[in-house]
mmCIF file of C-alpha atoms in Angstrom:
data_model
loop_
_atom_site.group_PDB
_atom_site.id
_atom_site.type_symbol
_atom_site.label_atom_id
_atom_site.label_comp_id
_atom_site.label_asym_id
_atom_site.label_seq_id
_atom_site.Cartn_x
_atom_site.Cartn_y
_atom_site.Cartn_z
ATOM 1 C CA SER A 1 205.141 -31.748 183.511
ATOM 2 C CA VAL A 2 207.878 -31.480 180.874
ATOM 3 C CA SER A 3 210.357 -30.262 183.497
ATOM 4 C CA SER A 4 209.339 -33.170 185.747
ATOM 5 C CA LEU A 5 209.967 -35.626 182.922
ATOM 6 C CA GLU A 6 213.458 -34.216 182.458
ATOM 7 C CA HIS A 7 214.293 -34.492 186.172
ATOM 8 C CA VAL A 8 216.760 -37.205 187.092
ATOM 9 C CA HIS A 9 214.255 -38.880 189.470
ATOM 10 C CA ALA A 10 210.819 -37.273 189.030
ATOM 11 C CA TYR A 11 210.204 -38.831 185.615
ATOM 12 C CA LEU A 12 209.887 -42.250 187.257
ATOM 13 C CA ALA A 13 206.998 -41.009 189.396
ATOM 14 C CA VAL A 14 205.232 -39.726 186.278
ATOM 15 C CA LEU A 15 205.699 -43.033 184.450
ATOM 16 C CA ARG A 16 204.406 -44.976 187.444
ATOM 17 C CA LEU A 17 201.387 -42.692 187.721
ATOM 18 C CA VAL A 18 200.507 -43.277 184.068
ATOM 19 C CA ASP A 19 200.989 -47.019 184.358
ATOM 20 C CA CYS A 20 198.807 -47.557 187.436
ATOM 21 C CA THR A 21 196.011 -44.966 187.165
ATOM 22 C CA ASP A 22 192.680 -45.809 185.534
ATOM 23 C CA ASP A 23 191.418 -42.220 185.369
ATOM 24 C CA THR A 24 192.818 -41.350 181.954
ATOM 25 C CA VAL A 25 190.925 -38.041 181.785
ATOM 26 C CA THR A 26 192.662 -36.629 184.858
ATOM 27 C CA VAL A 27 196.037 -38.104 183.921
ATOM 28 C CA GLY A 28 195.704 -36.812 180.376
ATOM 29 C CA LYS A 29 194.928 -33.285 181.543
ATOM 30 C CA MET A 30 197.765 -33.320 184.028
ATOM 31 C CA LEU A 31 200.338 -34.624 181.559
ATOM 32 C CA PHE A 32 199.347 -33.126 178.245
ATOM 33 C CA GLN A 33 197.664 -29.811 179.066
ATOM 34 C CA GLU A 34 201.037 -28.073 179.256
ATOM 35 C CA ILE A 35 202.044 -29.613 175.929
ATOM 36 C CA LEU A 36 198.906 -29.614 173.798
ATOM 37 C CA MET A 37 197.413 -26.394 175.188
ATOM 38 C CA ALA A 38 200.628 -24.367 175.230
ATOM 39 C CA PRO A 39 200.096 -20.762 174.047
ATOM 40 C CA PRO A 40 201.585 -19.836 170.672
ATOM 41 C CA VAL A 41 204.937 -18.122 170.618
ATOM 42 C CA PRO A 42 204.606 -14.477 169.411
ATOM 43 C CA LYS A 43 206.235 -13.949 166.030
ATOM 44 C CA GLU A 44 208.694 -11.115 165.581
ATOM 45 C CA GLU A 45 207.835 -8.487 163.015
ATOM 46 C CA ASP A 46 211.063 -9.087 161.137
ATOM 47 C CA ASP A 47 210.815 -12.849 161.337
ATOM 48 C CA ASP A 48 212.445 -14.264 158.221
ATOM 49 C CA LYS A 49 212.622 -17.875 159.369
ATOM 50 C CA MET A 50 211.770 -20.646 156.984
ATOM 51 C CA GLU A 51 208.245 -21.991 157.109
ATOM 52 C CA GLU A 52 209.319 -25.305 158.606
ATOM 53 C CA ASP A 53 210.824 -23.446 161.587
ATOM 54 C CA ASP A 54 207.541 -21.624 162.238
ATOM 55 C CA VAL A 55 205.961 -24.341 164.341
ATOM 56 C CA SER A 56 203.514 -24.372 167.216
ATOM 57 C CA GLN A 57 204.630 -24.448 170.825
ATOM 58 C CA PRO A 58 203.106 -27.929 171.373
ATOM 59 C CA GLN A 59 205.266 -29.335 168.580
ATOM 60 C CA LYS A 60 208.367 -27.697 170.021
ATOM 61 C CA LEU A 61 207.664 -29.290 173.399
ATOM 62 C CA LEU A 62 206.988 -32.689 171.829
ATOM 63 C CA LEU A 63 210.248 -32.508 169.899
ATOM 64 C CA LYS A 64 212.066 -31.550 173.088
ATOM 65 C CA MET A 65 210.556 -34.570 174.840
ATOM 66 C CA ALA A 66 211.302 -36.941 171.961
ATOM 67 C CA LEU A 67 214.978 -35.963 171.987
ATOM 68 C CA HIS A 68 215.431 -36.112 175.778
ATOM 69 C CA GLU A 69 216.753 -39.326 177.321
ATOM 70 C CA ARG A 70 214.313 -39.331 180.257
ATOM 71 C CA ALA A 71 211.329 -37.369 178.909
ATOM 72 C CA SER A 72 211.146 -39.657 175.879
ATOM 73 C CA LYS A 73 210.367 -42.584 178.193
ATOM 74 C CA LEU A 74 206.799 -41.283 178.585
ATOM 75 C CA LEU A 75 206.297 -41.236 174.813
ATOM 76 C CA LEU A 76 207.758 -44.737 174.552
ATOM 77 C CA LEU A 77 205.530 -46.019 177.360
ATOM 78 C CA LEU A 78 202.440 -44.694 175.590
ATOM 79 C CA LEU A 79 203.488 -45.842 172.116
ATOM 80 C CA THR A 80 204.120 -49.388 173.354
ATOM 81 C CA ASN A 81 200.745 -49.537 175.128
ATOM 82 C CA GLY A 82 202.499 -49.952 178.438
ATOM 83 C CA ALA A 83 204.802 -52.598 176.980
ATOM 84 C CA SER A 84 204.546 -55.306 179.650
ATOM 85 C CA ALA A 85 200.828 -54.795 180.183
ATOM 86 C CA PRO A 86 198.536 -57.544 178.836
ATOM 87 C CA THR A 87 196.268 -56.629 175.955
ATOM 88 C CA ASP A 88 192.610 -57.300 175.192
ATOM 89 C CA GLY A 89 193.453 -59.546 172.248
ATOM 90 C CA ASN A 90 192.958 -56.887 169.581
ATOM 91 C CA THR A 91 196.256 -55.046 169.933
ATOM 92 C CA LYS A 92 199.807 -56.275 170.089
ATOM 93 C CA SER A 93 202.324 -55.501 172.789
ATOM 94 C CA THR A 94 205.910 -56.349 173.599
ATOM 95 C CA THR A 95 206.560 -58.589 176.606
ATOM 96 C CA THR A 96 209.017 -56.324 178.419
ATOM 97 C CA LYS A 97 209.681 -52.619 178.711
ATOM 98 C CA SER A 98 212.824 -52.929 176.597
ATOM 99 C CA PHE A 99 213.349 -49.171 176.524
ATOM 100 C CA LEU A 100 213.854 -49.103 180.318
ATOM 101 C CA ASP A 101 217.102 -49.906 182.071
ATOM 102 C CA PRO A 102 217.171 -52.535 184.875
ATOM 103 C CA TYR A 103 216.739 -49.969 187.654
ATOM 104 C CA GLU A 104 213.770 -48.342 185.914
ATOM 105 C CA ARG A 105 212.130 -51.733 185.422
ATOM 106 C CA SER A 106 212.621 -52.562 189.105
ATOM 107 C CA VAL A 107 210.831 -49.335 190.064
ATOM 108 C CA LEU A 108 208.016 -49.677 187.544
ATOM 109 C CA THR A 109 207.124 -53.333 188.094
ATOM 110 C CA PRO A 110 204.872 -55.135 188.595
ATOM 111 C CA SER A 111 202.661 -53.632 185.929
ATOM 112 C CA PRO A 112 199.898 -53.131 186.756
ATOM 113 C CA PRO A 113 200.597 -52.884 190.512
ATOM 114 C CA THR A 114 199.129 -55.610 192.711
ATOM 115 C CA ILE A 115 197.906 -55.819 196.303
ATOM 116 C CA PRO A 116 196.877 -58.788 198.491
ATOM 117 C CA ASP A 117 193.289 -59.909 198.022
ATOM 118 C CA PRO A 118 191.256 -58.868 201.127
ATOM 119 C CA THR A 119 189.551 -62.263 201.212
ATOM 120 C CA ASP A 120 192.727 -64.247 200.599
ATOM 121 C CA PRO A 121 196.025 -62.466 201.400
ATOM 122 C CA THR A 122 197.973 -65.178 199.592
ATOM 123 C CA LEU A 123 196.522 -63.973 196.278
ATOM 124 C CA LEU A 124 197.639 -60.792 194.544
ATOM 125 C CA VAL A 125 195.090 -58.766 192.598
ATOM 126 C CA PRO A 126 195.769 -55.805 190.274
ATOM 127 C CA THR A 127 194.911 -52.330 191.507
ATOM 128 C CA CYS A 128 193.713 -51.333 188.023
ATOM 129 C CA LYS A 129 190.255 -52.310 186.797
ATOM 130 C CA LYS A 130 190.505 -50.889 183.280
ATOM 131 C CA LEU A 131 192.094 -53.001 180.550
ATOM 132 C CA PRO A 132 195.615 -51.684 179.891
ATOM 133 C CA ALA A 133 195.067 -51.615 176.123
ATOM 134 C CA LEU A 134 191.955 -49.463 176.552
ATOM 135 C CA LYS A 135 193.696 -47.173 179.032
ATOM 136 C CA TYR A 136 196.614 -46.479 176.719
ATOM 137 C CA GLN A 137 194.323 -46.053 173.735
ATOM 138 C CA GLU A 138 192.490 -43.303 175.629
ATOM 139 C CA LEU A 139 195.750 -41.629 176.658
ATOM 140 C CA ASN A 140 197.146 -41.799 173.126
ATOM 141 C CA HIS A 141 194.095 -40.159 171.575
ATOM 142 C CA GLY A 142 195.188 -36.630 172.436
ATOM 143 C CA PHE A 143 198.904 -36.532 171.758
ATOM 144 C CA LEU A 144 199.318 -38.817 168.722
ATOM 145 C CA PRO A 145 198.085 -36.329 166.060
ATOM 146 C CA PRO A 146 200.618 -33.596 166.973
ATOM 147 C CA LEU A 147 203.360 -36.209 167.323
ATOM 148 C CA LEU A 148 202.533 -37.531 163.858
ATOM 149 C CA GLU A 149 202.521 -33.982 162.512
ATOM 150 C CA LEU A 150 206.008 -33.561 163.933
ATOM 151 C CA THR A 151 207.297 -36.198 161.501
ATOM 152 C CA GLN A 152 205.968 -34.190 158.564
ATOM 153 C CA ARG A 153 208.376 -31.300 159.179
ATOM 154 C CA PRO A 154 211.741 -31.998 157.490
ATOM 155 C CA SER A 155 213.934 -30.197 160.029
ATOM 156 C CA HIS A 156 212.327 -31.972 162.988
ATOM 157 C CA LEU A 157 212.240 -35.350 161.292
ATOM 158 C CA ARG A 158 215.936 -34.990 160.546
ATOM 159 C CA GLN A 159 216.625 -34.410 164.245
ATOM 160 C CA LEU A 160 214.625 -37.511 165.152
ATOM 161 C CA LEU A 161 216.453 -39.612 162.565
ATOM 162 C CA THR A 162 219.941 -38.495 163.539
ATOM 163 C CA GLN A 163 219.690 -38.884 167.306
ATOM 164 C CA ARG A 164 219.552 -42.201 169.120
ATOM 165 C CA VAL A 165 216.708 -41.224 171.452
ATOM 166 C CA GLY A 166 214.679 -39.540 168.723
ATOM 167 C CA SER A 167 215.069 -42.426 166.284
ATOM 168 C CA ARG A 168 213.765 -44.819 168.936
ATOM 169 C CA VAL A 169 210.628 -42.692 169.405
ATOM 170 C CA LEU A 170 210.167 -42.514 165.626
ATOM 171 C CA MET A 171 210.467 -46.284 165.291
ATOM 172 C CA GLU A 172 207.917 -46.922 168.047
ATOM 173 C CA LEU A 173 205.539 -44.378 166.487
ATOM 174 C CA LEU A 174 205.730 -46.291 163.218
ATOM 175 C CA MET A 175 205.278 -49.623 165.016
ATOM 176 C CA TYR A 176 202.273 -48.243 166.874
ATOM 177 C CA HIS A 177 200.500 -47.320 163.655
ATOM 178 C CA THR A 178 201.307 -50.646 161.976
ATOM 179 C CA THR A 179 200.913 -53.302 164.684
ATOM 180 C CA ARG A 180 199.371 -51.841 167.845
ATOM 181 C CA VAL A 181 196.203 -50.171 166.606
ATOM 182 C CA ALA A 182 193.339 -52.550 165.925
ATOM 183 C CA ASP A 183 191.487 -50.235 163.520
ATOM 184 C CA SER A 184 194.521 -48.703 161.793
ATOM 185 C CA ASP A 185 194.070 -48.145 158.057
ATOM 186 C CA GLY A 186 197.796 -47.727 157.513
ATOM 187 C CA GLU A 187 197.500 -44.084 156.453
ATOM 188 C CA ALA A 188 199.558 -42.738 159.356
ATOM 189 C CA ALA A 189 202.288 -45.336 158.838
ATOM 190 C CA THR A 190 202.389 -44.467 155.137
ATOM 191 C CA GLN A 191 202.791 -40.771 155.944
ATOM 192 C CA ILE A 192 205.710 -41.524 158.258
ATOM 193 C CA CYS A 193 207.444 -43.783 155.720
ATOM 194 C CA GLU A 194 207.031 -41.264 152.910
ATOM 195 C CA ALA A 195 208.442 -38.485 155.095
ATOM 196 C CA VAL A 196 211.432 -40.638 156.079
ATOM 197 C CA VAL A 197 212.192 -41.563 152.458
ATOM 198 C CA THR A 198 211.991 -37.901 151.448
ATOM 199 C CA ALA A 199 214.341 -36.917 154.278
ATOM 200 C CA MET A 200 216.796 -39.695 153.417
ATOM 201 C CA ASP A 201 216.911 -38.623 149.772
ATOM 202 C CA SER A 202 217.219 -34.923 150.575
ATOM 203 C CA GLU A 203 220.434 -33.278 149.413
ATOM 204 C CA GLU A 204 220.358 -30.706 152.214
ATOM 205 C CA GLY A 205 223.000 -31.107 154.898
ATOM 206 C CA GLU A 206 224.819 -34.336 155.727
ATOM 207 C CA SER A 207 223.622 -37.445 153.919
ATOM 208 C CA LEU A 208 221.387 -39.454 156.237
ATOM 209 C CA TRP A 209 222.394 -42.665 154.479
ATOM 210 C CA GLU A 210 225.901 -42.199 155.879
ATOM 211 C CA HIS A 211 224.835 -41.061 159.350
ATOM 212 C CA PRO A 212 225.955 -43.427 162.166
ATOM 213 C CA VAL A 213 222.492 -43.436 163.808
#
């Protein structure tokens, strides 16, 4: 699925599938099994890499997605609860998929998809029965913990902060844990903020305070 998300056209089919399918169990397995269940990478006997570089394969794939222009759109769709989808009143959502360009929005709207009502063809009814907020909450359950863990590794957080695509994913992850989760206790958002402050104050490499991103 990661290769599909990087494809110049196939990623749109994946986004549309996520946005219009109620069966979150099947969609979750299809999308995240490759990422979350990826086998560990064998370590070399003479491996002298720093501890922060010794990360799991799922985290490597998530970082790859977060830094890719097209693959990151799936993470952004999930973190914004579908963006244009209405909520159940307990979670907040933006009104448009602002992270999509005009062509992408034309392909992925309306959201959720609609069809003519069998009893009255002049009326359009959504094809989805499950509340969008509930659907995205179920999808987010599996991949959010490893994505949050990604921000706790200095080398990976630095990559997210210094790249336009990665910084957008990081911002939406923070927004998700502060405004889009009804039962959030703020712990995850605090962890992200503390990690960012530590990275900004780090004396290793180029100063992040002076970085253009």
